[in-house]
Short mmCIF file of C-alpha atoms in Angstrom, two decimals:
data_model
loop_
_atom_site.label_atom_id
_atom_site.label_comp_id
_atom_site.label_asym_id
_atom_site.label_seq_id
_atom_site.Cartn_x
_atom_site.Cartn_y
_atom_site.Cartn_z
CA MET I 1 34.18 71.52 97.56
CA LYS I 2 36.54 70.86 100.48
CA ALA I 3 37.69 67.28 100.95
CA CYS I 4 39.81 65.18 103.30
CA LEU I 5 41.76 62.07 102.36
CA TYR I 6 41.83 58.86 104.39
CA ALA I 7 44.26 55.94 104.12
CA ARG I 8 44.82 52.79 106.19
CA TYR I 9 46.63 49.50 106.13
CA SER I 10 45.91 46.54 108.37
CA THR I 11 49.01 44.88 109.77
CA GLU I 12 52.58 45.66 110.74
CA MET I 13 53.71 43.30 107.97
CA GLN I 14 52.50 45.71 105.32
CA ARG I 15 54.62 48.57 104.02
CA GLU I 16 54.29 52.09 105.38
CA GLN I 17 54.65 53.18 101.76
CA SER I 18 51.10 51.86 101.32
CA ILE I 19 49.80 55.05 102.95
CA GLU I 20 51.53 57.29 100.42
CA ASP I 21 50.34 55.07 97.57
CA GLN I 22 46.74 55.34 98.79
CA PHE I 23 47.02 59.11 99.21
CA ARG I 24 48.30 59.40 95.65
CA VAL I 25 45.28 57.49 94.32
CA ALA I 26 42.88 59.50 96.51
CA GLU I 27 44.42 62.78 95.32
CA ARG I 28 43.73 61.77 91.72
CA ILE I 29 40.10 61.03 92.61
CA ALA I 30 39.79 64.43 94.31
CA GLU I 31 41.41 66.20 91.37
CA ARG I 32 39.12 64.43 88.89
CA HIS I 33 36.04 65.67 90.78
CA GLY I 34 37.40 69.17 91.38
CA PHE I 35 37.74 68.84 95.17
CA THR I 36 40.17 70.91 97.25
CA VAL I 37 42.07 68.74 99.73
CA VAL I 38 42.20 70.41 103.15
CA ALA I 39 43.18 67.51 105.44
CA LYS I 40 44.70 64.02 105.47
CA PHE I 41 44.14 61.20 107.96
CA ALA I 42 45.97 57.86 108.07
CA ASP I 43 45.90 54.84 110.40
CA GLN I 44 48.78 52.38 110.27
CA ALA I 45 48.62 48.68 111.17
CA ILE I 46 44.97 48.83 112.33
CA SER I 47 42.14 46.65 111.05
CA GLY I 48 39.21 48.23 109.28
CA GLY I 49 36.95 46.00 111.36
CA THR I 50 37.36 48.18 114.44
CA THR I 51 36.32 51.73 115.23
CA GLN I 52 39.29 52.10 117.57
CA ARG I 53 41.40 53.95 115.02
CA PRO I 54 42.72 57.31 116.26
CA GLN I 55 42.90 59.08 112.91
CA TYR I 56 39.55 57.67 111.79
CA GLN I 57 37.94 59.09 114.93
CA ARG I 58 39.68 62.44 114.39
CA MET I 59 38.30 62.50 110.85
CA LEU I 60 34.75 61.86 112.10
CA THR I 61 35.14 64.61 114.70
CA ALA I 62 36.25 67.02 111.99
CA ALA I 63 33.31 65.97 109.81
CA ARG I 64 30.92 66.72 112.66
CA ARG I 65 32.45 70.21 112.84
CA HIS I 66 31.78 70.58 109.08
CA GLU I 67 35.47 71.17 108.27
CA PHE I 68 35.02 69.50 104.86
CA ASP I 69 32.30 68.31 102.50
CA MET I 70 33.86 65.12 101.12
CA ILE I 71 35.77 62.10 102.41
CA VAL I 72 37.95 60.58 99.69
CA ALA I 73 39.68 57.19 99.94
CA GLU I 74 41.04 54.62 97.51
CA ASP I 75 38.10 52.30 98.20
CA THR I 76 35.50 51.73 100.93
CA SER I 77 37.48 48.85 102.48
CA ARG I 78 40.06 51.42 103.61
CA LEU I 79 37.32 53.13 105.60
CA TRP I 80 35.35 50.07 106.75
CA ARG I 81 35.49 46.31 106.77
CA ASN I 82 32.52 45.98 109.09
CA LEU I 83 28.88 46.57 108.12
CA ALA I 84 27.98 47.21 111.76
CA GLU I 85 30.07 50.40 111.59
CA GLN I 86 29.68 51.28 107.90
CA SER I 87 25.88 51.51 107.77
CA PRO I 88 25.32 53.89 110.73
CA ARG I 89 28.36 55.96 109.80
CA LEU I 90 27.18 56.49 106.22
CA ALA I 91 23.77 57.51 107.61
CA GLU I 92 25.40 59.98 110.01
CA LEU I 93 27.62 61.47 107.30
CA SER I 94 24.56 61.83 105.06
CA ASP I 95 22.78 63.78 107.79
CA LEU I 96 25.87 65.97 108.16
CA GLY I 97 25.92 66.64 104.41
CA VAL I 98 29.32 64.94 104.05
CA HIS I 99 29.74 62.57 101.09
CA VAL I 100 32.10 59.62 100.62
CA VAL I 101 33.83 59.26 97.25
CA THR I 102 36.02 56.27 96.38
CA HIS I 103 36.67 54.10 93.34
CA ASP I 104 33.73 51.85 94.23
CA LEU I 105 31.31 54.28 95.94
CA ASP I 106 29.98 57.80 95.49
CA THR I 107 27.26 58.67 97.97
CA ARG I 108 26.13 61.59 95.81
CA HIS I 109 24.47 59.09 93.47
CA GLU I 110 21.04 57.51 94.05
CA SER I 111 22.48 54.01 93.75
CA ALA I 112 24.89 54.61 96.64
CA GLU I 113 22.72 52.82 99.22
CA ILE I 114 22.66 49.61 97.19
CA MET I 115 26.31 49.77 96.18
CA GLY I 116 27.38 50.62 99.73
CA ALA I 117 25.46 47.65 101.17
CA VAL I 118 26.86 45.22 98.60
CA GLY I 119 30.39 46.58 98.87
CA GLY I 120 30.28 46.57 102.66
CA ALA I 121 29.06 42.98 102.77
CA MET I 122 31.86 41.93 100.41
CA ALA I 123 34.52 43.74 102.48
CA SER I 124 33.25 42.19 105.71
CA ALA I 125 33.12 38.72 104.18
CA TYR I 126 36.61 39.14 102.73
CA ARG I 127 38.01 40.03 106.16
CA LYS I 128 36.50 36.84 107.63
CA GLU I 129 37.83 34.82 104.71
CA ILE I 130 41.33 36.16 105.37
CA GLY I 131 41.02 34.95 108.97
CA ARG I 132 39.87 31.49 107.85
CA ARG I 133 42.74 31.14 105.38
CA THR I 134 45.26 32.37 107.93
CA ARG I 135 44.07 29.80 110.46
CA ARG I 136 44.21 27.07 107.82
CA GLY I 137 47.82 27.99 107.06
CA LEU I 138 48.76 28.04 110.75
CA GLU I 139 47.22 24.60 111.24
CA GLY I 140 49.30 23.29 108.34
CA LYS I 141 52.47 24.65 109.94
CA ALA I 142 51.57 23.17 113.33
CA ARG I 143 50.88 19.73 111.86
CA ALA I 144 54.20 19.89 110.03
CA GLY I 145 56.00 20.53 113.33
CA LYS I 146 56.83 24.13 112.47
CA SER I 147 56.21 27.25 114.53
CA ALA I 148 52.69 28.66 114.10
CA GLY I 149 53.80 32.10 115.28
CA GLY I 150 53.38 33.96 118.55
CA LYS I 151 55.79 34.92 121.31
CA SER I 152 56.65 32.85 124.36
CA TYR I 153 58.93 33.86 127.19
CA GLY I 154 62.13 31.82 127.13
CA TYR I 155 62.34 31.69 123.35
CA THR I 156 63.29 33.84 120.38
CA SER I 157 60.37 33.76 117.95
CA ALA I 158 60.72 32.12 114.56
CA ALA I 159 60.38 35.51 112.85
CA ASP I 160 63.09 37.12 114.98
CA ALA I 161 65.36 34.07 114.69
CA GLY I 162 65.20 34.23 110.90
CA THR I 163 64.11 30.59 110.68
CA GLU I 164 60.83 28.73 110.65
CA GLN I 165 61.44 27.52 114.20
CA ARG I 166 61.63 29.28 117.55
CA VAL I 167 64.85 28.81 119.50
CA ILE I 168 65.67 28.96 123.20
CA ASP I 169 66.84 32.30 124.60
CA PRO I 170 69.55 31.26 127.12
CA ASP I 171 69.06 34.25 129.47
CA GLN I 172 65.28 33.92 129.61
CA ALA I 173 65.52 30.13 129.92
CA THR I 174 67.57 30.60 133.09
CA ILE I 175 64.77 32.76 134.54
CA VAL I 176 62.16 30.15 133.56
CA ARG I 177 64.05 27.38 135.36
CA ARG I 178 64.49 29.64 138.38
CA ILE I 179 60.75 30.34 138.52
CA PHE I 180 59.94 26.62 138.36
CA GLU I 181 62.48 25.80 141.08
CA MET I 182 61.30 28.59 143.40
CA TYR I 183 57.67 27.53 143.05
CA ALA I 184 58.46 23.83 143.50
CA ASP I 185 60.45 24.71 146.64
CA GLY I 186 57.45 26.48 148.19
CA SER I 187 57.58 30.13 147.03
CA SER I 188 54.28 31.67 145.97
CA ALA I 189 53.79 33.29 142.56
CA LYS I 190 53.45 36.65 144.34
CA THR I 191 56.81 36.19 146.10
CA ILE I 192 58.49 35.13 142.86
CA ALA I 193 57.15 38.19 140.98
CA ALA I 194 58.24 40.54 143.77
CA THR I 195 61.74 38.99 143.79
CA LEU I 196 62.17 39.35 140.03
CA ASN I 197 60.92 42.95 140.10
CA ARG I 198 63.23 43.81 143.00
CA GLU I 199 66.20 42.44 141.02
CA GLY I 200 65.18 44.35 137.89
CA VAL I 201 64.62 41.24 135.75
CA PRO I 202 62.77 42.31 132.54
CA SER I 203 59.21 41.01 132.45
CA PRO I 204 57.79 38.95 129.52
CA GLY I 205 56.04 42.00 128.07
CA SER I 206 58.93 44.44 128.49
CA THR I 207 59.79 44.32 124.78
CA TRP I 208 56.36 43.45 123.41
CA ALA I 209 53.61 45.74 122.14
CA ARG I 210 51.62 45.52 125.36
CA SER I 211 50.00 48.05 127.65
CA SER I 212 52.17 50.25 129.89
CA ARG I 213 50.85 48.48 132.96
CA ARG I 214 52.16 45.13 131.74
CA ARG I 215 55.54 46.60 130.77
CA ARG I 216 56.20 47.88 134.29
CA GLY I 217 57.15 44.52 135.71
CA TRP I 218 56.21 40.98 136.64
CA LEU I 219 52.72 40.19 137.92
CA CYS I 220 51.96 37.00 139.79
CA SER I 221 49.23 36.21 137.23
CA ALA I 222 51.92 35.96 134.53
CA ILE I 223 53.55 33.23 136.60
CA HIS I 224 50.68 31.12 137.97
CA GLY I 225 48.32 31.70 135.01
CA ASP I 226 45.49 29.20 134.47
CA PRO I 227 46.43 25.49 134.43
CA VAL I 228 43.20 24.59 132.60
CA ARG I 229 43.80 27.04 129.74
CA GLY I 230 47.55 26.47 129.77
CA THR I 231 48.41 30.13 130.35
CA GLY I 232 51.19 31.44 132.58
CA ILE I 233 54.87 30.51 132.92
CA LEU I 234 54.14 27.47 135.12
CA ASN I 235 51.73 25.94 132.57
CA ASN I 236 53.59 26.38 129.29
CA ASP I 237 53.96 22.87 127.81
CA CYS I 238 56.73 24.14 125.55
CA TYR I 239 59.09 24.21 128.52
CA ARG I 240 58.88 20.40 128.71
CA GLY I 241 59.35 19.99 124.97
CA VAL I 242 55.68 19.62 123.97
CA VAL I 243 54.23 22.13 121.47
CA VAL I 244 50.44 22.56 121.62
CA TRP I 245 48.54 24.56 119.00
CA ASN I 246 44.81 25.40 118.98
CA ARG I 247 44.25 25.01 122.71
CA SER I 248 41.92 28.02 122.46
CA ARG I 249 40.71 30.55 119.91
CA TRP I 250 39.68 34.20 119.91
CA ILE I 251 36.18 35.19 118.80
CA ARG I 252 35.91 38.79 117.68
CA SER I 253 32.85 40.94 118.24
CA ALA I 254 30.61 41.38 115.22
CA ALA I 255 30.21 45.07 116.10
CA ASP I 256 33.89 45.88 116.67
CA SER I 257 36.71 43.47 115.85
CA ALA I 258 38.97 45.06 118.50
CA ASN I 259 36.78 43.43 121.16
CA ARG I 260 37.30 39.70 121.47
CA ARG I 261 36.96 36.80 123.92
CA ALA I 262 38.90 33.59 124.38
CA VAL I 263 37.10 30.27 123.97
CA ALA I 264 38.68 26.93 124.94
CA ASN I 265 38.75 24.29 122.20
CA PRO I 266 38.06 20.61 122.96
CA LYS I 267 41.24 18.56 123.36
CA SER I 268 40.34 16.56 120.25
CA GLU I 269 41.07 19.70 118.18
CA TRP I 270 44.51 20.34 119.68
CA VAL I 271 47.57 19.81 117.50
CA GLU I 272 50.48 18.48 119.57
CA HIS I 273 54.02 17.36 118.80
CA LYS I 274 57.17 16.80 120.80
CA ASP I 275 60.30 18.85 120.19
CA GLU I 276 63.11 18.18 122.65
CA SER I 277 65.11 21.09 121.23
CA LEU I 278 62.63 23.41 123.00
CA ARG I 279 62.88 21.75 126.41
CA ILE I 280 63.86 24.14 129.23
CA VAL I 281 62.79 22.25 132.37
CA SER I 282 63.17 18.58 133.19
CA ASP I 283 60.25 16.20 133.55
CA GLU I 284 61.08 15.82 137.24
CA LEU I 285 60.89 19.60 137.86
CA TRP I 286 57.71 19.89 135.77
CA GLN I 287 56.01 17.15 137.80
CA ARG I 288 57.07 18.78 141.10
CA VAL I 289 55.37 22.00 140.00
CA LYS I 290 52.22 20.18 138.82
CA SER I 291 52.07 18.26 142.10
CA ARG I 292 52.22 21.49 144.14
CA GLN I 293 49.56 23.09 141.94
CA ARG I 294 47.25 20.11 142.55
CA GLN I 295 47.86 20.28 146.29
CA ARG I 296 47.07 23.99 146.41
CA ALA I 297 43.95 23.53 144.24
CA HIS I 298 42.74 20.80 146.58
CA SER I 299 43.43 22.95 149.64
CA VAL I 300 41.52 25.91 148.22
CA GLY I 301 38.65 23.62 147.20
CA VAL I 302 38.32 22.30 150.75
CA ARG I 303 38.30 25.85 152.13
CA VAL I 304 35.64 26.95 149.65
CA LYS I 305 33.41 24.00 150.53
CA ALA I 306 33.83 24.84 154.19
CA GLY I 307 32.96 28.48 153.56
CA LEU I 308 36.36 29.65 154.77
CA SER I 309 37.74 31.14 151.54
CA LYS I 310 38.72 34.77 151.78
CA LYS I 311 38.54 35.24 148.03
CA ALA I 312 35.26 36.66 146.80
CA ALA I 313 35.94 35.32 143.30
CA ALA I 314 36.21 31.77 144.66
CA THR I 315 32.82 31.77 146.37
CA GLY I 316 30.95 34.11 144.05
CA ARG I 317 29.72 36.40 146.82
CA GLU I 318 29.48 40.18 146.70
CA PRO I 319 32.36 42.35 148.01
CA ARG I 320 32.48 42.22 151.79
CA HIS I 321 33.22 45.92 152.35
CA VAL I 322 31.23 48.85 151.05
CA PHE I 323 34.00 50.50 148.99
CA SER I 324 35.61 47.28 147.70
CA GLY I 325 35.70 47.27 143.90
CA TRP I 326 35.21 51.04 143.79
CA LEU I 327 38.74 52.14 144.68
CA THR I 328 41.19 52.59 141.78
CA CYS I 329 44.93 53.35 141.75
CA SER I 330 45.77 56.57 139.90
CA GLU I 331 49.25 55.29 138.97
CA CYS I 332 48.41 52.05 137.13
CA GLY I 333 44.61 51.80 136.97
CA ALA I 334 44.45 48.62 139.08
CA ARG I 335 41.94 48.18 141.90
CA PHE I 336 42.73 48.89 145.52
CA THR I 337 41.99 45.63 147.35
CA MET I 338 42.25 44.40 150.92
CA VAL I 339 45.90 43.34 151.20
CA ASN I 340 45.56 42.34 154.86
CA ALA I 341 42.86 42.24 157.50
CA ARG I 342 42.89 46.03 158.04
CA ALA I 343 44.10 47.94 154.97
CA TYR I 344 43.57 48.57 151.28
CA GLY I 345 46.50 48.62 148.84
CA CYS I 346 47.16 48.68 145.09
CA ALA I 347 46.62 45.18 143.67
CA SER I 348 49.44 45.58 141.12
CA TYR I 349 51.89 46.49 143.86
CA ALA I 350 50.65 43.73 146.15
CA ASN I 351 50.76 41.07 143.41
CA GLY I 352 54.36 41.48 142.35
CA ARG I 353 55.42 45.11 142.88
CA ALA I 354 54.34 45.98 139.33
CA CYS I 355 53.27 49.50 140.43
CA THR I 356 55.10 52.25 142.31
CA ASN I 357 52.14 53.04 144.58
CA SER I 358 53.08 51.20 147.78
CA ARG I 359 50.85 53.20 150.13
CA LEU I 360 48.30 51.44 152.32
CA VAL I 361 45.24 52.97 153.90
CA ARG I 362 43.14 51.52 156.70
CA ARG I 363 39.66 50.36 155.74
CA ASP I 364 37.99 52.10 158.65
CA LEU I 365 39.73 55.36 157.70
CA VAL I 366 38.59 55.02 154.08
CA GLU I 367 35.00 54.46 155.09
CA ASP I 368 34.94 57.27 157.68
CA ARG I 369 36.64 59.90 155.51
CA LEU I 370 34.86 59.06 152.26
CA LEU I 371 31.48 58.93 153.95
CA ALA I 372 32.12 62.33 155.56
CA GLY I 373 33.18 63.85 152.21
CA ILE I 374 30.16 62.42 150.39
CA ARG I 375 27.73 63.60 153.05
CA SER I 376 29.28 67.07 153.12
CA THR I 377 29.20 67.51 149.33
CA LEU I 378 25.73 66.07 148.77
CA GLY I 379 24.39 68.14 151.67
CA CYS I 380 25.37 71.35 149.86
CA ASP I 381 22.42 73.19 148.34
CA GLU I 382 24.50 74.41 145.38
CA VAL I 383 25.42 70.85 144.41
CA LEU I 384 21.82 69.66 144.74
CA ASP I 385 20.64 72.63 142.63
CA GLU I 386 23.12 71.63 139.90
CA ILE I 387 21.98 67.99 140.05
CA GLU I 388 18.34 69.00 139.64
CA ARG I 389 19.21 71.33 136.74
CA ARG I 390 21.11 68.55 134.94
CA VAL I 391 18.33 66.04 135.43
CA ARG I 392 15.66 68.47 134.19
CA LYS I 393 17.74 69.26 131.11
CA ALA I 394 18.29 65.61 130.25
CA LEU I 395 14.65 64.67 130.82
CA ALA I 396 13.46 67.58 128.66
CA ALA I 397 15.80 66.50 125.86
CA ASP I 398 14.47 62.97 126.10
CA ARG I 399 10.84 64.13 125.87
CA LYS I 400 11.46 66.46 122.95
CA VAL I 401 10.44 64.01 120.24
CA LYS I 402 9.57 64.83 116.67
CA PRO I 403 9.51 62.80 113.48
CA ASP I 404 12.62 62.98 111.27
CA LEU I 405 10.91 63.96 108.01
CA ARG I 406 14.16 64.20 106.07
CA ARG I 407 15.23 60.71 107.11
CA ILE I 408 11.76 59.31 106.33
CA ALA I 409 11.91 60.72 102.80
CA ASP I 410 15.42 59.33 102.34
CA LEU I 411 14.34 55.87 103.53
CA LYS I 412 11.37 55.86 101.15
CA ASP I 413 13.74 56.61 98.25
CA GLN I 414 16.01 53.78 99.40
CA LEU I 415 13.05 51.42 99.62
CA ASP I 416 11.94 52.28 96.08
CA ASN I 417 15.47 51.68 94.76
CA LEU I 418 15.78 48.34 96.54
CA VAL I 419 12.37 47.13 95.37
CA SER I 420 13.23 48.15 91.81
CA ALA I 421 16.55 46.32 91.96
CA ILE I 422 14.90 43.14 93.25
CA ALA I 423 12.11 43.37 90.68
CA MET I 424 14.71 43.49 87.90
CA GLY I 425 15.93 40.08 89.07
CA GLY I 426 19.59 40.92 88.95
CA MET I 427 20.09 40.94 92.74
CA ARG I 428 17.34 38.66 93.95
CA SER I 429 19.77 36.16 95.51
CA SER I 430 21.91 38.69 97.35
CA PRO I 431 21.64 38.23 101.16
CA ALA I 432 23.07 41.74 101.62
CA ILE I 433 20.15 43.24 99.67
CA GLY I 434 17.67 41.21 101.74
CA ARG I 435 19.20 42.43 105.00
CA LYS I 436 19.31 46.01 103.76
CA LEU I 437 15.66 45.86 102.71
CA ALA I 438 14.64 44.57 106.14
CA GLU I 439 16.68 47.29 107.87
CA VAL I 440 15.15 50.07 105.77
CA GLU I 441 11.60 48.82 106.31
CA SER I 442 12.15 48.45 110.07
CA GLU I 443 13.64 51.93 110.47
CA LEU I 444 10.95 53.50 108.29
CA GLU I 445 8.20 51.86 110.36
CA ARG I 446 9.79 53.10 113.58
CA LEU I 447 10.20 56.69 112.37
CA GLU I 448 6.69 56.91 110.92
CA SER I 449 5.25 55.82 114.27
CA VAL I 450 6.78 58.86 115.99
CA ARG I 451 4.41 61.73 116.65
CA ALA I 452 5.55 65.26 117.39
CA GLU I 453 5.15 66.31 120.99
CA PRO I 454 5.53 69.73 122.58
CA THR I 455 8.69 70.37 124.54
CA VAL I 456 7.91 70.09 128.22
CA VAL I 457 10.28 71.06 131.01
CA PRO I 458 9.55 68.33 133.55
CA LEU I 459 9.20 68.89 137.25
CA VAL I 460 11.79 67.05 139.31
CA THR I 461 10.05 66.31 142.57
CA GLY I 462 11.47 64.37 145.47
CA LEU I 463 14.96 64.06 144.01
CA ARG I 464 16.64 66.24 146.62
CA ALA I 465 14.87 64.39 149.43
CA ARG I 466 15.81 61.01 147.95
CA ILE I 467 19.49 61.93 147.73
CA ARG I 468 19.55 63.18 151.30
CA ALA I 469 17.70 60.07 152.49
CA ALA I 470 20.20 57.82 150.70
CA VAL I 471 23.11 59.65 152.34
CA ALA I 472 21.43 59.55 155.75
CA ARG I 473 21.06 55.75 155.54
CA LEU I 474 24.79 55.19 154.97
CA PRO I 475 26.13 55.22 158.58
CA ARG I 476 23.84 52.48 159.85
CA LEU I 477 24.27 50.37 156.70
CA LEU I 478 28.07 50.45 156.51
CA GLU I 479 28.65 47.59 158.94
CA LYS I 480 25.28 45.85 158.94
CA ASP I 481 24.58 45.57 155.20
CA PRO I 482 27.44 46.68 152.87
CA GLU I 483 25.52 45.76 149.72
CA ARG I 484 22.58 47.99 150.66
CA ALA I 485 25.09 50.73 151.50
CA ARG I 486 26.58 50.38 148.00
CA ALA I 487 23.08 50.65 146.51
CA ALA I 488 22.45 53.79 148.57
CA LEU I 489 25.67 55.33 147.24
CA ARG I 490 24.63 54.58 143.67
CA ASP I 491 21.21 56.11 144.36
CA ALA I 492 23.01 59.24 145.58
CA GLY I 493 24.84 59.56 142.25
CA LEU I 494 28.23 58.01 143.02
CA GLY I 495 30.22 57.40 139.81
CA PRO I 496 31.84 54.16 138.63
CA GLN I 497 35.11 54.58 140.52
CA ILE I 498 36.95 56.40 143.28
CA THR I 499 40.51 57.30 142.32
CA LEU I 500 43.16 57.14 145.04
CA ARG I 501 46.18 59.33 144.28
CA PRO I 502 49.42 59.55 146.33
CA ALA I 503 49.71 62.96 148.00
CA ALA I 504 52.71 65.07 147.02
CA ASP I 505 53.34 66.35 150.55
CA GLY I 506 53.42 63.18 152.60
CA PRO I 507 52.68 59.45 152.89
CA TYR I 508 48.97 59.97 152.32
CA LEU I 509 46.38 59.28 149.65
CA ASN I 510 43.88 61.70 148.15
CA ALA I 511 40.53 60.38 146.98
CA GLU I 512 38.65 61.80 143.98
CA ILE I 513 35.03 60.74 143.63
CA ASP I 514 33.06 61.23 140.42
CA LEU I 515 29.35 62.00 140.54
CA GLU I 516 26.98 60.98 137.74
CA ILE I 517 23.40 61.90 136.99
CA LEU I 518 22.51 58.58 135.33
CA PRO I 519 21.30 56.81 138.51
CA LEU I 520 19.52 60.00 139.58
CA MET I 521 17.59 60.24 136.32
CA ALA I 522 16.32 56.71 136.80
CA VAL I 523 14.63 57.97 139.95
CA CYS I 524 12.58 60.51 138.00
CA ASN I 525 12.03 58.79 134.68
CA LYS I 526 13.19 55.74 132.75
CA VAL I 527 15.72 57.25 130.37
CA SER I 528 17.95 55.24 128.05
CA GLU I 529 21.52 55.00 129.29
CA SER I 530 22.89 56.18 125.95
CA MET I 531 21.29 59.56 126.51
CA VAL I 532 23.31 60.40 129.60
CA ALA I 533 26.18 57.93 129.95
CA GLY I 534 29.32 59.70 131.09
CA ASP I 535 27.51 62.94 131.99
CA ARG I 536 29.63 63.72 135.03
CA LEU I 537 28.84 66.52 137.43
CA PRO I 538 31.51 69.21 137.82
CA ASN I 539 31.35 68.99 141.60
CA ASN I 540 33.78 66.12 142.14
CA ILE I 541 34.50 65.26 145.77
CA PHE I 542 38.11 65.44 147.00
CA VAL I 543 38.99 63.74 150.29
CA ASP I 544 42.37 63.47 152.07
CA LEU I 545 42.97 60.00 153.49
#
């Protein structure tokens, strides 16, 4: 039997040697069962609570190609620490005929379903317990006046300083004071960012493990931040010698721990203490900045109430122009936004010169050229033939329904095992067993309700006419009703973005428009998005601007 080995450790604080140690244990397991190792996969410093692990995904891809029969790891927690991923993945691997063998699980055995559910629940609970204990320890440090970790521009972190306290970085502190002084004297955050980028001053994220876009330079958002949440250079209380911990917390997704959202904590839960050794700006300069922020906030508030704000985000209205929000910079991935009354430009370049794409393009030119390209492409019979073929294929696949007899039999075996285990009394109080029992019963009921139907190739009627009608409506809607024009473009199959790329032979931009069949399928039949998401047509539209 061919097998692959998988190893993983969670954080950068753990040793890389851990991978070799895990492989050594996994090799012994494979040797004991007579497996032949044909591949190895390892993820370093990545939590088992997320599916966003490159080597893990490569391993699953190889399993789907049937490159091996077994996945061997030291224990199941190396593979998963999240039941939301473990359960469906074990089911998929079972359907593929690929087994998982570790110290605590062997899916070749009948008891694997029960042991996998219990082990997965324990691994998931242990991960949450680690988070709770870590937060408890950080709170203790904060209440003791010590650094609770994290990086802040203007300081050398406690870990890098070799002490339990962060210390001021003299060079960065000079930049912090300069930013405060420029803003207090009337410069905008955008002007400050552009000045620092022009002078080549390293940005806060230039040495951190951040995305490439953030490493390119200063953005005005890194300077003005959010005064309410305390983010941004101008709102960091540390600069006035006040350390605040627990202003907000991150809540991770139950399905994938890599996805998280920030939630503000009530002020009663904050932990604050003064530390004059961390002061970078004077109280007088801090108050000047806060006073200007309040003045600007009041000014914007008056404009919003009067309906004069030019910022869509401030008033909550839809984009004013038909292609706003659709245009994307090929160089940095930021949106192209209206940078003045007439032209679109890269938002990253406009908000601090954090992108190299400085080219502007007139709004009227964008609308005229893109509309012409869309109408020309979607008026081509070959493209419409391909759209109809794709839609028919997807609809036929959706209607080809038959009961999964193998899965039904497997679920009935699982149900018998679970009922037997509960009847024995040994696992009656386990919440994991209760959840697993409910899941099995629900899935079994759903599968048994399915009745086999003959495969029917559906007729796609009216689709071609609908697309042409949507395109024909565009000219008169562009100025009168941009939102209806956007809806017409989506009805015609326009994809989620239009990429603007600098031309190699002159100061121009080329536009690449993706077409999707998802909105077109909705015209013919209500099909679940998961069936066709990302199914792009090969006939992309290219337009010179």
